[in-house]
PDB file of N, CA and C in Angstrom:
ATOM      1  N   UNK A   1     117.713  98.354 103.821  1.00 37.00           N
ATOM      2  CA  UNK A   1     116.332  98.716 104.019  1.00 37.00           C
ATOM      3  C   UNK A   1     115.403  97.745 103.301  1.00 37.00           C
ATOM      4  N   UNK A   2     115.745  97.335 102.094  1.00 39.00           N
ATOM      5  CA  UNK A   2     114.893  96.431 101.324  1.00 39.00           C
ATOM      6  C   UNK A   2     114.708  95.108 102.054  1.00 39.00           C
ATOM      7  N   UNK A   3     115.738  94.656 102.771  1.00 40.00           N
ATOM      8  CA  UNK A   3     115.616  93.405 103.498  1.00 40.00           C
ATOM      9  C   UNK A   3     114.599  93.512 104.629  1.00 40.00           C
ATOM     10  N   UNK A   4     114.357  94.726 105.137  1.00 40.00           N
ATOM     11  CA  UNK A   4     113.423  94.915 106.222  1.00 40.00           C
ATOM     12  C   UNK A   4     111.973  95.021 105.735  1.00 40.00           C
ATOM     13  N   UNK A   5     111.791  95.334 104.473  1.00 36.00           N
ATOM     14  CA  UNK A   5     110.447  95.498 103.927  1.00 36.00           C
ATOM     15  C   UNK A   5     109.809  94.134 103.687  1.00 36.00           C
ATOM     16  N   UNK A   6     108.568  93.946 104.102  1.00 43.00           N
ATOM     17  CA  UNK A   6     107.912  92.661 103.849  1.00 43.00           C
ATOM     18  C   UNK A   6     107.650  92.471 102.370  1.00 43.00           C
ATOM     19  N   UNK A   7     107.693  91.248 101.942  1.00 42.00           N
ATOM     20  CA  UNK A   7     107.399  90.921 100.545  1.00 42.00           C
ATOM     21  C   UNK A   7     105.890  90.871 100.383  1.00 42.00           C
ATOM     22  N   UNK A   8     105.308  91.946  99.825  1.00 42.00           N
ATOM     23  CA  UNK A   8     103.853  92.053  99.716  1.00 42.00           C
ATOM     24  C   UNK A   8     103.268  90.997  98.780  1.00 42.00           C
ATOM     25  N   UNK A   9     104.011  90.609  97.762  1.00 44.00           N
ATOM     26  CA  UNK A   9     103.514  89.575  96.859  1.00 44.00           C
ATOM     27  C   UNK A   9     103.387  88.252  97.599  1.00 44.00           C
ATOM     28  N   UNK A  10     104.409  87.922  98.392  1.00 46.00           N
ATOM     29  CA  UNK A  10     104.364  86.676  99.164  1.00 46.00           C
ATOM     30  C   UNK A  10     103.240  86.723 100.194  1.00 46.00           C
ATOM     31  N   UNK A  11     103.054  87.875 100.860  1.00 49.00           N
ATOM     32  CA  UNK A  11     101.970  88.002 101.821  1.00 49.00           C
ATOM     33  C   UNK A  11     100.620  87.816 101.130  1.00 49.00           C
ATOM     34  N   UNK A  12     100.472  88.416  99.970  1.00 52.00           N
ATOM     35  CA  UNK A  12      99.226  88.280  99.219  1.00 52.00           C
ATOM     36  C   UNK A  12      98.964  86.843  98.835  1.00 52.00           C
ATOM     37  N   UNK A  13     100.019  86.140  98.423  1.00 62.00           N
ATOM     38  CA  UNK A  13      99.870  84.728  98.064  1.00 62.00           C
ATOM     39  C   UNK A  13      99.446  83.921  99.278  1.00 62.00           C
ATOM     40  N   UNK A  14     100.001  84.238 100.443  1.00 78.00           N
ATOM     41  CA  UNK A  14      99.623  83.545 101.672  1.00 78.00           C
ATOM     42  C   UNK A  14      98.145  83.776 101.987  1.00 78.00           C
ATOM     43  N   UNK A  15      97.690  85.010 101.827  1.00 82.00           N
ATOM     44  CA  UNK A  15      96.286  85.327 102.087  1.00 82.00           C
ATOM     45  C   UNK A  15      95.397  84.596 101.082  1.00 82.00           C
ATOM     46  N   UNK A  16      95.777  84.628  99.814  1.00 89.00           N
ATOM     47  CA  UNK A  16      94.998  83.924  98.796  1.00 89.00           C
ATOM     48  C   UNK A  16      94.900  82.445  99.159  1.00 89.00           C
ATOM     49  N   UNK A  17      96.036  81.833  99.496  1.00 90.00           N
ATOM     50  CA  UNK A  17      96.048  80.405  99.826  1.00 90.00           C
ATOM     51  C   UNK A  17      95.232  80.097 101.080  1.00 90.00           C
ATOM     52  N   UNK A  18      95.202  81.027 102.038  1.00 88.00           N
ATOM     53  CA  UNK A  18      94.396  80.845 103.234  1.00 88.00           C
ATOM     54  C   UNK A  18      92.907  80.804 102.884  1.00 88.00           C
ATOM     55  N   UNK A  19      92.482  81.699 102.013  1.00 91.00           N
ATOM     56  CA  UNK A  19      91.080  81.742 101.603  1.00 91.00           C
ATOM     57  C   UNK A  19      90.721  80.568 100.697  1.00 91.00           C
ATOM     58  N   UNK A  20      91.654  80.147  99.854  1.00 94.00           N
ATOM     59  CA  UNK A  20      91.407  79.058  98.901  1.00 94.00           C
ATOM     60  C   UNK A  20      91.531  77.712  99.617  1.00 94.00           C
ATOM     61  N   UNK A  21      90.517  77.381 100.385  1.00 94.00           N
ATOM     62  CA  UNK A  21      90.554  76.208 101.258  1.00 94.00           C
ATOM     63  C   UNK A  21      90.775  74.896 100.525  1.00 94.00           C
ATOM     64  N   UNK A  22      90.208  74.748  99.338  1.00 96.00           N
ATOM     65  CA  UNK A  22      90.365  73.487  98.604  1.00 96.00           C
ATOM     66  C   UNK A  22      91.528  73.535  97.608  1.00 96.00           C
ATOM     67  N   UNK A  23      92.244  74.632  97.598  1.00 95.00           N
ATOM     68  CA  UNK A  23      93.460  74.801  96.781  1.00 95.00           C
ATOM     69  C   UNK A  23      93.232  74.524  95.300  1.00 95.00           C
ATOM     70  N   UNK A  24      92.112  75.021  94.794  1.00 97.00           N
ATOM     71  CA  UNK A  24      91.825  74.851  93.370  1.00 97.00           C
ATOM     72  C   UNK A  24      92.208  76.085  92.552  1.00 97.00           C
ATOM     73  N   UNK A  25      92.855  77.052  93.194  1.00 96.00           N
ATOM     74  CA  UNK A  25      93.286  78.252  92.487  1.00 96.00           C
ATOM     75  C   UNK A  25      92.199  79.308  92.357  1.00 96.00           C
ATOM     76  N   UNK A  26      91.102  79.123  93.068  1.00 97.00           N
ATOM     77  CA  UNK A  26      89.984  80.075  93.041  1.00 97.00           C
ATOM     78  C   UNK A  26      89.417  80.178  94.453  1.00 97.00           C
ATOM     79  N   UNK A  27      88.969  81.372  94.790  1.00 96.00           N
ATOM     80  CA  UNK A  27      88.292  81.579  96.070  1.00 96.00           C
ATOM     81  C   UNK A  27      86.799  81.669  95.771  1.00 96.00           C
ATOM     82  N   UNK A  28      86.070  80.664  96.204  1.00 96.00           N
ATOM     83  CA  UNK A  28      84.620  80.697  95.997  1.00 96.00           C
ATOM     84  C   UNK A  28      84.007  81.669  96.999  1.00 96.00           C
ATOM     85  N   UNK A  29      82.770  82.047  96.722  1.00 92.00           N
ATOM     86  CA  UNK A  29      82.088  82.927  97.662  1.00 92.00           C
ATOM     87  C   UNK A  29      81.966  82.243  99.021  1.00 92.00           C
ATOM     88  N   UNK A  30      81.718  80.943  99.041  1.00 92.00           N
ATOM     89  CA  UNK A  30      81.616  80.201 100.304  1.00 92.00           C
ATOM     90  C   UNK A  30      82.944  80.230 101.061  1.00 92.00           C
ATOM     91  N   UNK A  31      84.049  80.009 100.359  1.00 94.00           N
ATOM     92  CA  UNK A  31      85.363  80.064 101.008  1.00 94.00           C
ATOM     93  C   UNK A  31      85.622  81.468 101.558  1.00 94.00           C
ATOM     94  N   UNK A  32      85.244  82.459 100.791  1.00 91.00           N
ATOM     95  CA  UNK A  32      85.420  83.841 101.213  1.00 91.00           C
ATOM     96  C   UNK A  32      84.603  84.120 102.471  1.00 91.00           C
ATOM     97  N   UNK A  33      83.356  83.680 102.472  1.00 89.00           N
ATOM     98  CA  UNK A  33      82.482  83.888 103.629  1.00 89.00           C
ATOM     99  C   UNK A  33      83.043  83.187 104.869  1.00 89.00           C
ATOM    100  N   UNK A  34      83.588  81.990 104.680  1.00 88.00           N
ATOM    101  CA  UNK A  34      84.138  81.226 105.803  1.00 88.00           C
ATOM    102  C   UNK A  34      85.307  81.925 106.481  1.00 88.00           C
ATOM    103  N   UNK A  35      86.028  82.739 105.746  1.00 89.00           N
ATOM    104  CA  UNK A  35      87.287  83.283 106.259  1.00 89.00           C
ATOM    105  C   UNK A  35      87.319  84.794 106.434  1.00 89.00           C
ATOM    106  N   UNK A  36      86.290  85.494 106.029  1.00 86.00           N
ATOM    107  CA  UNK A  36      86.347  86.960 106.038  1.00 86.00           C
ATOM    108  C   UNK A  36      86.526  87.545 107.431  1.00 86.00           C
ATOM    109  N   UNK A  37      85.895  86.964 108.440  1.00 87.00           N
ATOM    110  CA  UNK A  37      86.016  87.538 109.775  1.00 87.00           C
ATOM    111  C   UNK A  37      87.421  87.331 110.337  1.00 87.00           C
ATOM    112  N   UNK A  38      88.121  86.324 109.840  1.00 87.00           N
ATOM    113  CA  UNK A  38      89.511  86.125 110.237  1.00 87.00           C
ATOM    114  C   UNK A  38      90.346  87.355 109.896  1.00 87.00           C
ATOM    115  N   UNK A  39      90.106  87.946 108.744  1.00 86.00           N
ATOM    116  CA  UNK A  39      90.825  89.153 108.344  1.00 86.00           C
ATOM    117  C   UNK A  39      90.574  90.265 109.364  1.00 86.00           C
ATOM    118  N   UNK A  40      89.322  90.424 109.761  1.00 90.00           N
ATOM    119  CA  UNK A  40      88.987  91.446 110.760  1.00 90.00           C
ATOM    120  C   UNK A  40      89.798  91.219 112.038  1.00 90.00           C
ATOM    121  N   UNK A  41      89.806  90.002 112.535  1.00 90.00           N
ATOM    122  CA  UNK A  41      90.504  89.723 113.789  1.00 90.00           C
ATOM    123  C   UNK A  41      92.013  89.863 113.667  1.00 90.00           C
ATOM    124  N   UNK A  42      92.570  89.536 112.530  1.00 87.00           N
ATOM    125  CA  UNK A  42      94.007  89.725 112.319  1.00 87.00           C
ATOM    126  C   UNK A  42      94.344  91.214 112.325  1.00 87.00           C
ATOM    127  N   UNK A  43      93.523  92.008 111.647  1.00 90.00           N
ATOM    128  CA  UNK A  43      93.777  93.452 111.594  1.00 90.00           C
ATOM    129  C   UNK A  43      93.538  94.130 112.935  1.00 90.00           C
ATOM    130  N   UNK A  44      92.591  93.657 113.728  1.00 93.00           N
ATOM    131  CA  UNK A  44      92.229  94.301 114.996  1.00 93.00           C
ATOM    132  C   UNK A  44      93.276  93.987 116.067  1.00 93.00           C
ATOM    133  N   UNK A  45      94.398  94.660 115.964  1.00 92.00           N
ATOM    134  CA  UNK A  45      95.544  94.350 116.820  1.00 92.00           C
ATOM    135  C   UNK A  45      95.272  94.575 118.309  1.00 92.00           C
ATOM    136  N   UNK A  46      94.474  95.580 118.660  1.00 95.00           N
ATOM    137  CA  UNK A  46      94.228  95.840 120.085  1.00 95.00           C
ATOM    138  C   UNK A  46      93.001  95.099 120.614  1.00 95.00           C
ATOM    139  N   UNK A  47      92.366  94.305 119.769  1.00 94.00           N
ATOM    140  CA  UNK A  47      91.257  93.422 120.134  1.00 94.00           C
ATOM    141  C   UNK A  47      90.066  94.162 120.744  1.00 94.00           C
ATOM    142  N   UNK A  48      89.789  95.377 120.244  1.00 95.00           N
ATOM    143  CA  UNK A  48      88.632  96.122 120.744  1.00 95.00           C
ATOM    144  C   UNK A  48      87.410  95.964 119.840  1.00 95.00           C
ATOM    145  N   UNK A  49      87.519  95.107 118.840  1.00 94.00           N
ATOM    146  CA  UNK A  49      86.440  94.804 117.890  1.00 94.00           C
ATOM    147  C   UNK A  49      86.048  95.995 117.029  1.00 94.00           C
ATOM    148  N   UNK A  50      86.981  96.904 116.846  1.00 95.00           N
ATOM    149  CA  UNK A  50      86.813  98.067 115.991  1.00 95.00           C
ATOM    150  C   UNK A  50      88.131  98.299 115.272  1.00 95.00           C
ATOM    151  N   UNK A  51      88.059  98.573 113.967  1.00 95.00           N
ATOM    152  CA  UNK A  51      89.266  98.871 113.197  1.00 95.00           C
ATOM    153  C   UNK A  51      89.428 100.377 113.057  1.00 95.00           C
ATOM    154  N   UNK A  52      90.652 100.819 113.257  1.00 96.00           N
ATOM    155  CA  UNK A  52      91.012 102.214 113.041  1.00 96.00           C
ATOM    156  C   UNK A  52      91.982 102.257 111.863  1.00 96.00           C
ATOM    157  N   UNK A  53      92.182 103.422 111.280  1.00 94.00           N
ATOM    158  CA  UNK A  53      93.053 103.487 110.096  1.00 94.00           C
ATOM    159  C   UNK A  53      94.440 102.890 110.310  1.00 94.00           C
ATOM    160  N   UNK A  54      95.000 103.041 111.488  1.00 94.00           N
ATOM    161  CA  UNK A  54      96.346 102.517 111.732  1.00 94.00           C
ATOM    162  C   UNK A  54      96.386 100.998 111.891  1.00 94.00           C
ATOM    163  N   UNK A  55      95.229 100.357 111.986  1.00 93.00           N
ATOM    164  CA  UNK A  55      95.187  98.905 112.118  1.00 93.00           C
ATOM    165  C   UNK A  55      94.996  98.187 110.787  1.00 93.00           C
ATOM    166  N   UNK A  56      94.767  98.919 109.733  1.00 90.00           N
ATOM    167  CA  UNK A  56      94.519  98.265 108.448  1.00 90.00           C
ATOM    168  C   UNK A  56      95.551  98.684 107.417  1.00 90.00           C
ATOM    169  N   UNK A  57      95.728  97.854 106.410  1.00 88.00           N
ATOM    170  CA  UNK A  57      96.625  98.220 105.309  1.00 88.00           C
ATOM    171  C   UNK A  57      95.890  98.984 104.203  1.00 88.00           C
ATOM    172  N   UNK A  58      94.665  99.389 104.469  1.00 88.00           N
ATOM    173  CA  UNK A  58      93.867 100.034 103.437  1.00 88.00           C
ATOM    174  C   UNK A  58      94.342 101.454 103.147  1.00 88.00           C
ATOM    175  N   UNK A  59      94.171 101.840 101.884  1.00 85.00           N
ATOM    176  CA  UNK A  59      94.428 103.227 101.515  1.00 85.00           C
ATOM    177  C   UNK A  59      93.482 104.102 102.347  1.00 85.00           C
ATOM    178  N   UNK A  60      93.924 105.301 102.736  1.00 90.00           N
ATOM    179  CA  UNK A  60      93.070 106.162 103.569  1.00 90.00           C
ATOM    180  C   UNK A  60      91.692 106.427 102.963  1.00 90.00           C
ATOM    181  N   UNK A  61      91.614 106.641 101.649  1.00 89.00           N
ATOM    182  CA  UNK A  61      90.319 106.921 101.036  1.00 89.00           C
ATOM    183  C   UNK A  61      89.420 105.683 101.029  1.00 89.00           C
ATOM    184  N   UNK A  62      90.021 104.499 100.931  1.00 87.00           N
ATOM    185  CA  UNK A  62      89.247 103.257 100.987  1.00 87.00           C
ATOM    186  C   UNK A  62      88.711 103.061 102.405  1.00 87.00           C
ATOM    187  N   UNK A  63      89.579 103.288 103.387  1.00 91.00           N
ATOM    188  CA  UNK A  63      89.144 103.167 104.774  1.00 91.00           C
ATOM    189  C   UNK A  63      88.003 104.142 105.068  1.00 91.00           C
ATOM    190  N   UNK A  64      88.153 105.377 104.630  1.00 91.00           N
ATOM    191  CA  UNK A  64      87.136 106.406 104.897  1.00 91.00           C
ATOM    192  C   UNK A  64      85.786 106.017 104.315  1.00 91.00           C
ATOM    193  N   UNK A  65      85.765 105.419 103.135  1.00 88.00           N
ATOM    194  CA  UNK A  65      84.499 104.982 102.532  1.00 88.00           C
ATOM    195  C   UNK A  65      83.861 103.837 103.315  1.00 88.00           C
ATOM    196  N   UNK A  66      84.704 102.992 103.899  1.00 89.00           N
ATOM    197  CA  UNK A  66      84.205 101.831 104.627  1.00 89.00           C
ATOM    198  C   UNK A  66      83.779 102.172 106.056  1.00 89.00           C
ATOM    199  N   UNK A  67      84.400 103.186 106.626  1.00 92.00           N
ATOM    200  CA  UNK A  67      84.151 103.523 108.028  1.00 92.00           C
ATOM    201  C   UNK A  67      82.778 104.152 108.217  1.00 92.00           C
ATOM    202  N   UNK A  68      82.266 103.966 109.399  1.00 80.00           N
ATOM    203  CA  UNK A  68      81.017 104.617 109.770  1.00 80.00           C
ATOM    204  C   UNK A  68      81.280 106.081 110.073  1.00 80.00           C
ATOM    205  N   UNK A  69      80.239 106.783 110.501  1.00 88.00           N
ATOM    206  CA  UNK A  69      80.383 108.209 110.782  1.00 88.00           C
ATOM    207  C   UNK A  69      81.395 108.497 111.894  1.00 88.00           C
ATOM    208  N   UNK A  70      81.707 107.484 112.698  1.00 93.00           N
ATOM    209  CA  UNK A  70      82.683 107.672 113.769  1.00 93.00           C
ATOM    210  C   UNK A  70      84.128 107.507 113.296  1.00 93.00           C
ATOM    211  N   UNK A  71      84.321 107.215 112.002  1.00 94.00           N
ATOM    212  CA  UNK A  71      85.672 107.066 111.466  1.00 94.00           C
ATOM    213  C   UNK A  71      86.335 105.758 111.819  1.00 94.00           C
ATOM    214  N   UNK A  72      85.546 104.790 112.239  1.00 96.00           N
ATOM    215  CA  UNK A  72      86.052 103.467 112.595  1.00 96.00           C
ATOM    216  C   UNK A  72      85.196 102.416 111.904  1.00 96.00           C
ATOM    217  N   UNK A  73      85.714 101.211 111.810  1.00 95.00           N
ATOM    218  CA  UNK A  73      84.969 100.114 111.185  1.00 95.00           C
ATOM    219  C   UNK A  73      84.713  99.054 112.249  1.00 95.00           C
ATOM    220  N   UNK A  74      83.431  98.882 112.606  1.00 93.00           N
ATOM    221  CA  UNK A  74      83.116  97.810 113.550  1.00 93.00           C
ATOM    222  C   UNK A  74      82.908  96.514 112.766  1.00 93.00           C
ATOM    223  N   UNK A  75      82.690  95.423 113.463  1.00 89.00           N
ATOM    224  CA  UNK A  75      82.612  94.121 112.798  1.00 89.00           C
ATOM    225  C   UNK A  75      81.440  94.040 111.820  1.00 89.00           C
ATOM    226  N   UNK A  76      80.302  94.635 112.145  1.00 89.00           N
ATOM    227  CA  UNK A  76      79.165  94.594 111.225  1.00 89.00           C
ATOM    228  C   UNK A  76      79.427  95.426 109.970  1.00 89.00           C
ATOM    229  N   UNK A  77      80.040  96.592 110.134  1.00 90.00           N
ATOM    230  CA  UNK A  77      80.409  97.413 108.974  1.00 90.00           C
ATOM    231  C   UNK A  77      81.416  96.662 108.105  1.00 90.00           C
ATOM    232  N   UNK A  78      82.351  95.983 108.767  1.00 91.00           N
ATOM    233  CA  UNK A  78      83.370  95.235 108.038  1.00 91.00           C
ATOM    234  C   UNK A  78      82.737  94.141 107.186  1.00 91.00           C
ATOM    235  N   UNK A  79      81.811  93.404 107.764  1.00 89.00           N
ATOM    236  CA  UNK A  79      81.158  92.318 107.028  1.00 89.00           C
ATOM    237  C   UNK A  79      80.436  92.859 105.802  1.00 89.00           C
ATOM    238  N   UNK A  80      79.733  93.962 105.965  1.00 87.00           N
ATOM    239  CA  UNK A  80      79.024  94.572 104.838  1.00 87.00           C
ATOM    240  C   UNK A  80      80.006  95.014 103.759  1.00 87.00           C
ATOM    241  N   UNK A  81      81.057  95.685 104.165  1.00 86.00           N
ATOM    242  CA  UNK A  81      82.041  96.203 103.211  1.00 86.00           C
ATOM    243  C   UNK A  81      82.763  95.072 102.501  1.00 86.00           C
ATOM    244  N   UNK A  82      83.125  94.051 103.226  1.00 86.00           N
ATOM    245  CA  UNK A  82      83.885  92.969 102.610  1.00 86.00           C
ATOM    246  C   UNK A  82      83.020  92.148 101.659  1.00 86.00           C
ATOM    247  N   UNK A  83      81.727  92.040 101.957  1.00 87.00           N
ATOM    248  CA  UNK A  83      80.826  91.368 101.020  1.00 87.00           C
ATOM    249  C   UNK A  83      80.733  92.157  99.714  1.00 87.00           C
ATOM    250  N   UNK A  84      80.648  93.462  99.827  1.00 87.00           N
ATOM    251  CA  UNK A  84      80.642  94.319  98.632  1.00 87.00           C
ATOM    252  C   UNK A  84      81.966  94.199  97.885  1.00 87.00           C
ATOM    253  N   UNK A  85      83.058  94.092  98.641  1.00 88.00           N
ATOM    254  CA  UNK A  85      84.382  93.986  98.025  1.00 88.00           C
ATOM    255  C   UNK A  85      84.480  92.732  97.163  1.00 88.00           C
ATOM    256  N   UNK A  86      83.922  91.623  97.644  1.00 91.00           N
ATOM    257  CA  UNK A  86      83.958  90.394  96.850  1.00 91.00           C
ATOM    258  C   UNK A  86      83.245  90.610  95.517  1.00 91.00           C
ATOM    259  N   UNK A  87      82.090  91.233  95.564  1.00 91.00           N
ATOM    260  CA  UNK A  87      81.321  91.472  94.333  1.00 91.00           C
ATOM    261  C   UNK A  87      82.081  92.375  93.365  1.00 91.00           C
ATOM    262  N   UNK A  88      82.759  93.383  93.894  1.00 90.00           N
ATOM    263  CA  UNK A  88      83.550  94.287  93.050  1.00 90.00           C
ATOM    264  C   UNK A  88      84.758  93.558  92.465  1.00 90.00           C
ATOM    265  N   UNK A  89      85.415  92.756  93.290  1.00 93.00           N
ATOM    266  CA  UNK A  89      86.617  92.045  92.842  1.00 93.00           C
ATOM    267  C   UNK A  89      86.310  90.980  91.797  1.00 93.00           C
ATOM    268  N   UNK A  90      85.124  90.413  91.842  1.00 96.00           N
ATOM    269  CA  UNK A  90      84.721  89.347  90.914  1.00 96.00           C
ATOM    270  C   UNK A  90      84.328  89.968  89.573  1.00 96.00           C
ATOM    271  N   UNK A  91      85.321  90.406  88.830  1.00 96.00           N
ATOM    272  CA  UNK A  91      85.070  91.166  87.602  1.00 96.00           C
ATOM    273  C   UNK A  91      84.406  90.347  86.502  1.00 96.00           C
ATOM    274  N   UNK A  92      84.624  89.043  86.482  1.00 97.00           N
ATOM    275  CA  UNK A  92      83.981  88.236  85.446  1.00 97.00           C
ATOM    276  C   UNK A  92      82.651  87.629  85.907  1.00 97.00           C
ATOM    277  N   UNK A  93      82.231  87.956  87.118  1.00 95.00           N
ATOM    278  CA  UNK A  93      80.921  87.578  87.674  1.00 95.00           C
ATOM    279  C   UNK A  93      80.663  86.072  87.690  1.00 95.00           C
ATOM    280  N   UNK A  94      81.720  85.300  88.011  1.00 97.00           N
ATOM    281  CA  UNK A  94      81.532  83.854  88.093  1.00 97.00           C
ATOM    282  C   UNK A  94      81.425  83.354  89.538  1.00 97.00           C
ATOM    283  N   UNK A  95      81.276  84.277  90.475  1.00 95.00           N
ATOM    284  CA  UNK A  95      81.142  83.974  91.911  1.00 95.00           C
ATOM    285  C   UNK A  95      82.377  83.334  92.516  1.00 95.00           C
ATOM    286  N   UNK A  96      83.514  83.508  91.857  1.00 97.00           N
ATOM    287  CA  UNK A  96      84.796  83.089  92.413  1.00 97.00           C
ATOM    288  C   UNK A  96      85.828  84.173  92.088  1.00 97.00           C
ATOM    289  N   UNK A  97      86.899  84.178  92.872  1.00 96.00           N
ATOM    290  CA  UNK A  97      88.024  85.067  92.589  1.00 96.00           C
ATOM    291  C   UNK A  97      89.221  84.220  92.200  1.00 96.00           C
ATOM    292  N   UNK A  98      89.735  84.456  91.005  1.00 96.00           N
ATOM    293  CA  UNK A  98      90.987  83.806  90.645  1.00 96.00           C
ATOM    294  C   UNK A  98      92.126  84.699  91.137  1.00 96.00           C
ATOM    295  N   UNK A  99      93.347  84.239  90.998  1.00 95.00           N
ATOM    296  CA  UNK A  99      94.494  85.013  91.497  1.00 95.00           C
ATOM    297  C   UNK A  99      94.566  86.401  90.862  1.00 95.00           C
ATOM    298  N   UNK A 100      94.291  86.489  89.586  1.00 95.00           N
ATOM    299  CA  UNK A 100      94.365  87.775  88.898  1.00 95.00           C
ATOM    300  C   UNK A 100      93.345  88.754  89.476  1.00 95.00           C
ATOM    301  N   UNK A 101      92.118  88.327  89.654  1.00 96.00           N
ATOM    302  CA  UNK A 101      91.094  89.204  90.228  1.00 96.00           C
ATOM    303  C   UNK A 101      91.463  89.597  91.663  1.00 96.00           C
ATOM    304  N   UNK A 102      91.927  88.625  92.429  1.00 93.00           N
ATOM    305  CA  UNK A 102      92.284  88.869  93.825  1.00 93.00           C
ATOM    306  C   UNK A 102      93.388  89.917  93.926  1.00 93.00           C
ATOM    307  N   UNK A 103      94.462  89.728  93.160  1.00 92.00           N
ATOM    308  CA  UNK A 103      95.590  90.651  93.258  1.00 92.00           C
ATOM    309  C   UNK A 103      95.286  92.008  92.645  1.00 92.00           C
ATOM    310  N   UNK A 104      94.477  92.046  91.605  1.00 93.00           N
ATOM    311  CA  UNK A 104      94.092  93.340  91.021  1.00 93.00           C
ATOM    312  C   UNK A 104      93.283  94.146  92.022  1.00 93.00           C
ATOM    313  N   UNK A 105      92.346  93.501  92.696  1.00 90.00           N
ATOM    314  CA  UNK A 105      91.547  94.203  93.685  1.00 90.00           C
ATOM    315  C   UNK A 105      92.394  94.630  94.872  1.00 90.00           C
ATOM    316  N   UNK A 106      93.245  93.744  95.317  1.00 89.00           N
ATOM    317  CA  UNK A 106      94.138  94.055  96.452  1.00 89.00           C
ATOM    318  C   UNK A 106      94.991  95.264  96.149  1.00 89.00           C
ATOM    319  N   UNK A 107      95.474  95.353  94.940  1.00 88.00           N
ATOM    320  CA  UNK A 107      96.299  96.509  94.557  1.00 88.00           C
ATOM    321  C   UNK A 107      95.491  97.814  94.566  1.00 88.00           C
ATOM    322  N   UNK A 108      94.212  97.719  94.232  1.00 87.00           N
ATOM    323  CA  UNK A 108      93.351  98.919  94.210  1.00 87.00           C
ATOM    324  C   UNK A 108      93.077  99.464  95.596  1.00 87.00           C
ATOM    325  N   UNK A 109      93.053  98.601  96.630  1.00 84.00           N
ATOM    326  CA  UNK A 109      92.666  99.056  97.955  1.00 84.00           C
ATOM    327  C   UNK A 109      93.835  99.266  98.913  1.00 84.00           C
ATOM    328  N   UNK A 110      95.029  98.818  98.513  1.00 81.00           N
ATOM    329  CA  UNK A 110      96.190  98.933  99.399  1.00 81.00           C
ATOM    330  C   UNK A 110      97.247  99.821  98.760  1.00 81.00           C
ATOM    331  N   UNK A 111      98.008 100.518  99.618  1.00 67.00           N
ATOM    332  CA  UNK A 111      99.087 101.363  99.065  1.00 67.00           C
ATOM    333  C   UNK A 111     100.210 100.549  98.461  1.00 67.00           C
TER     334      UNK A 111
END
């Protein structure tokens, strides 16, 4: 069974490296802005431009806070939520996310 489970640490590192375009070990706000919609499109498996709980790796309570009154996250809601997420994740307020901040935040929002 363990062999079938994805390595979440490796996946997280891949995501971090994707966002860290200049590979300096930090995700700047500009790098984050450049790539945030990619996350939406990767998660939107049925390509209807709306995220449902089964399409995201988010904890149910995190998804519920992000979703609109219809219980879904459209692209505009996603952009707003993800911009707020960057600000929350940037605990030292230097307008960049280092690996520690990135993984700490990721752990808070994912099961």
